[in-house]
């Protein structure tokens, strides 16, 4: 495979450097809070890819309560001024930032908001990774950012990350450095917001339901007592502790789940440690004293009261409210025509595709149903099962490329991607072995897949990678592949 390494930012000339330093920004815009982290990333070339060898936080922004115009519509003008001011405080111009990641969660995912927010970063569109994080992906990202995933790799411990935010609580079970399960419930610090006089200034529907179940009628503009708010917080933490202790779940707890509950399929699993992250964790670990007029302090106080009863070690996070990406590193590979299959020239370019790695068993006979299930699990895990845009599948091929094995794999992949393909998206396959051309040809010629097919090989990708595949270059018989890797605090 003919390769060349480079960097995509137009003002950087890094093609032949073995060690480079990038300035990156991570922008986290959530339903409750928004903030930025500017970082210096040092990358070193190892064979065909750059790996991050050091990361230094250059500047941490203020934390802004995400501004709203009305209801769930984010005020783009206020958010834009905040972002511009933080760039000034960091002493950086937009053009001095090489790459970055924009993470949208909660109501920031709604279309009208997403469009307004995207406009704030329109000039950086080619360099930024834009990630819409649903409940499962947000849980995974929080576990990596807090350090819980890394802690689970030490001494083969099972670590539960509990990410407590303004609108939801996310759980991630970490084993051997990987996330084995995720879940999310309707528990949040911003369910009820009061003004200085104790009147309800903000109320989420989930907060209204919880209050009503406790015999409390909450209405905007009316007074709520401290005892009522404490009762709501205690009730939510009681539900939380059932989940953390892996106890049988009560009906009151089950109805709070936004996802399927954690399910260990009858296995006796012991949690060795718990890590709290998210905005509420700042209060749990006594790192923040300011009252934001919400339930954050009350939830934290109720959690701290229960901690001695947990019976497991409570571990310090490496990042609390900032348990998110600190930016992105990226590099370019040019993949030669002998290692790719592109069904038609208009199939490219495709940009900012999330990478998923289905856990496929490459047995002597490859079962299409098992492949389909593996693809489905991976898409669900990263909240991509309803994705409207293309998704890239990373395959770690093993064994011989017989017709039957190729056929079993390709049928399973197409079936697993069925909902995405129904939207007219291309099949995008990336493999580390010399198999890309054969897979593409088999899908088009044997299975007669009507969608465009892009199949490349000789590249190894990881979770939290996003890729761009550029236009075919006739003179070199290659396509440029830009790989963008999210970088976490830990």
Coordinates of N, CA, C and O in Angstrom, one line a residue, residues 177-236:
X177 N -10.7 -2.2 30.9 CA -10.5 -1.1 30.1 C -11.6 -0.8 29.1 O -11.5 0.1 28.3
X178 N -12.6 -1.7 29.0 CA -13.6 -1.5 28.0 C -15.0 -1.3 28.7 O -15.2 -1.6 29.9
X179 N -15.9 -0.8 27.9 CA -17.3 -0.5 28.5 C -18.1 -1.7 28.1 O -18.4 -1.9 26.9
X180 N -18.6 -2.5 29.0 CA -19.4 -3.7 28.7 C -20.9 -3.4 28.7 O -21.7 -4.1 28.0
X181 N -21.4 -2.4 29.4 CA -22.8 -2.1 29.4 C -23.0 -0.6 29.7 O -22.2 0.0 30.4
X182 N -24.1 -0.1 29.2 CA -24.5 1.3 29.6 C -26.0 1.4 29.8 O -26.8 0.5 29.4
X183 N -26.4 2.4 30.5 CA -27.8 2.7 30.8 C -28.0 4.1 31.2 O -27.0 4.8 31.5
X184 N -29.2 4.6 31.1 CA -29.5 6.0 31.5 C -30.9 6.1 32.1 O -31.8 5.4 31.7
X185 N -31.0 7.0 33.1 CA -32.3 7.2 33.8 C -32.6 8.7 33.8 O -31.8 9.6 33.7
X186 N -33.9 9.0 34.0 CA -34.4 10.3 34.1 C -34.2 10.8 35.6 O -35.2 10.8 36.4
X187 N -33.0 11.2 35.9 CA -32.7 11.9 37.1 C -31.7 13.0 36.8 O -30.8 12.8 36.1
X188 N -32.0 14.2 37.3 CA -31.2 15.3 36.9 C -31.3 16.5 37.8 O -32.3 16.8 38.4
X189 N -30.1 17.2 37.9 CA -30.1 18.4 38.8 C -30.9 19.5 38.3 O -31.4 20.3 39.2
X190 N -31.2 19.6 37.0 CA -31.9 20.8 36.5 C -33.4 20.5 36.3 O -34.1 21.2 35.6
X191 N -33.9 19.4 36.9 CA -35.3 19.1 36.8 C -36.2 20.2 37.4 O -37.3 20.5 36.9
X192 N -35.7 20.8 38.5 CA -36.3 22.0 39.1 C -35.3 23.1 39.4 O -34.3 22.8 40.0
X193 N -35.6 24.3 38.9 CA -34.7 25.4 39.1 C -35.6 26.5 39.8 O -36.7 26.8 39.4
X194 N -35.0 27.0 40.9 CA -35.7 28.1 41.7 C -35.0 29.4 41.6 O -33.7 29.4 41.5
X195 N -35.7 30.5 41.8 CA -35.1 31.8 41.9 C -34.7 32.1 43.3 O -35.0 31.3 44.2
X196 N -34.2 33.3 43.6 CA -33.8 33.7 44.9 C -35.0 33.7 45.9 O -34.7 33.6 47.1
X197 N -36.2 33.8 45.4 CA -37.3 33.9 46.4 C -38.0 32.5 46.6 O -39.0 32.4 47.2
X198 N -37.4 31.5 46.0 CA -37.9 30.1 46.2 C -39.0 29.8 45.2 O -39.7 28.7 45.4
X199 N -39.3 30.6 44.2 CA -40.3 30.3 43.2 C -39.7 29.4 42.1 O -38.5 29.5 41.7
X200 N -40.5 28.5 41.5 CA -40.0 27.7 40.4 C -39.8 28.5 39.2 O -40.8 29.0 38.6
X201 N -38.6 28.5 38.7 CA -38.2 29.3 37.5 C -38.0 28.4 36.3 O -38.0 28.8 35.2
X202 N -37.7 27.1 36.6 CA -37.5 26.1 35.5 C -38.0 24.8 36.0 O -37.8 24.4 37.1
X203 N -38.7 24.1 35.1 CA -39.3 22.8 35.5 C -39.3 21.9 34.3 O -40.0 22.2 33.3
X204 N -38.7 20.7 34.4 CA -38.7 19.7 33.4 C -39.9 18.8 33.6 O -40.3 18.6 34.8
X205 N -40.4 18.2 32.6 CA -41.5 17.3 32.7 C -41.2 16.1 33.6 O -42.0 15.6 34.4
X206 N -39.9 15.6 33.5 CA -39.6 14.4 34.3 C -39.6 14.9 35.8 O -39.9 14.1 36.7
X207 N -39.2 16.1 36.1 CA -39.2 16.6 37.4 C -40.6 16.8 37.9 O -40.9 16.5 39.1
X208 N -41.5 17.2 37.1 CA -42.9 17.4 37.4 C -43.5 16.0 37.8 O -44.3 15.9 38.8
X209 N -43.2 15.0 37.0 CA -43.7 13.6 37.3 C -43.2 13.1 38.6 O -44.0 12.5 39.4
X210 N -41.9 13.2 38.9 CA -41.4 12.7 40.1 C -42.0 13.5 41.3 O -42.4 12.8 42.3
X211 N -42.2 14.8 41.2 CA -42.8 15.5 42.3 C -44.2 15.1 42.5 O -44.7 14.9 43.6
X212 N -45.0 14.9 41.4 CA -46.4 14.5 41.5 C -46.5 13.1 42.2 O -47.4 12.9 43.0
X213 N -45.5 12.2 41.9 CA -45.5 10.9 42.6 C -45.3 11.0 44.1 O -45.7 10.1 44.8
X214 N -44.7 12.1 44.5 CA -44.5 12.3 46.0 C -45.5 13.2 46.6 O -45.4 13.7 47.7
X215 N -46.6 13.5 45.8 CA -47.7 14.4 46.3 C -47.4 15.8 46.3 O -48.0 16.6 47.0
X216 N -46.4 16.2 45.4 CA -46.0 17.6 45.3 C -46.4 18.2 44.0 O -46.1 17.6 42.9
X217 N -47.2 19.2 44.0 CA -47.7 19.8 42.7 C -46.8 21.1 42.4 O -46.8 22.1 43.1
X218 N -46.0 20.9 41.4 CA -45.1 22.0 41.0 C -45.6 22.8 39.8 O -46.0 22.2 38.9
X219 N -45.5 24.1 39.9 CA -45.9 24.9 38.8 C -45.0 26.1 38.7 O -44.5 26.6 39.7
X220 N -44.7 26.5 37.4 CA -43.8 27.6 37.2 C -44.4 28.9 37.9 O -45.6 29.2 37.8
X221 N -43.5 29.6 38.6 CA -43.9 30.8 39.3 C -44.4 30.7 40.7 O -44.5 31.6 41.4
X222 N -44.7 29.4 41.1 CA -45.2 29.2 42.4 C -44.0 28.7 43.3 O -43.0 28.2 42.9
X223 N -44.3 28.9 44.6 CA -43.2 28.6 45.6 C -43.1 27.2 45.9 O -44.1 26.5 46.0
X224 N -41.9 26.7 46.1 CA -41.6 25.3 46.5 C -40.7 25.4 47.7 O -39.8 26.2 47.8
X225 N -41.0 24.5 48.7 CA -40.3 24.6 50.0 C -39.0 23.8 49.9 O -38.8 22.9 49.0
X226 N -38.0 24.1 50.8 CA -36.8 23.4 50.8 C -37.0 21.9 51.1 O -36.4 21.0 50.6
X227 N -38.0 21.7 52.0 CA -38.3 20.3 52.4 C -38.8 19.5 51.2 O -38.5 18.3 51.1
X228 N -39.6 20.1 50.4 CA -40.1 19.4 49.2 C -39.0 19.1 48.2 O -38.9 18.0 47.7
X229 N -38.0 20.0 48.0 CA -36.9 19.8 47.1 C -36.0 18.7 47.7 O -35.5 17.8 46.9
X230 N -35.8 18.7 49.0 CA -35.0 17.7 49.6 C -35.6 16.3 49.5 O -34.9 15.3 49.3
X231 N -36.9 16.3 49.6 CA -37.6 15.0 49.4 C -37.5 14.5 48.0 O -37.3 13.3 47.8
X232 N -37.6 15.4 47.0 CA -37.4 14.9 45.6 C -36.0 14.4 45.4 O -35.8 13.3 44.8
X233 N -35.0 15.1 46.0 CA -33.6 14.6 45.8 C -33.4 13.3 46.5 O -32.7 12.4 45.9
X234 N -33.9 13.1 47.7 CA -33.7 11.9 48.4 C -34.4 10.7 47.6 O -33.8 9.6 47.6
X235 N -35.6 11.0 47.1 CA -36.3 10.0 46.3 C -35.4 9.5 45.1 O -35.3 8.3 44.8
X236 N -34.9 10.5 44.4 CA -34.1 10.2 43.2 C -32.8 9.4 43.5 O -32.4 8.5 42.9

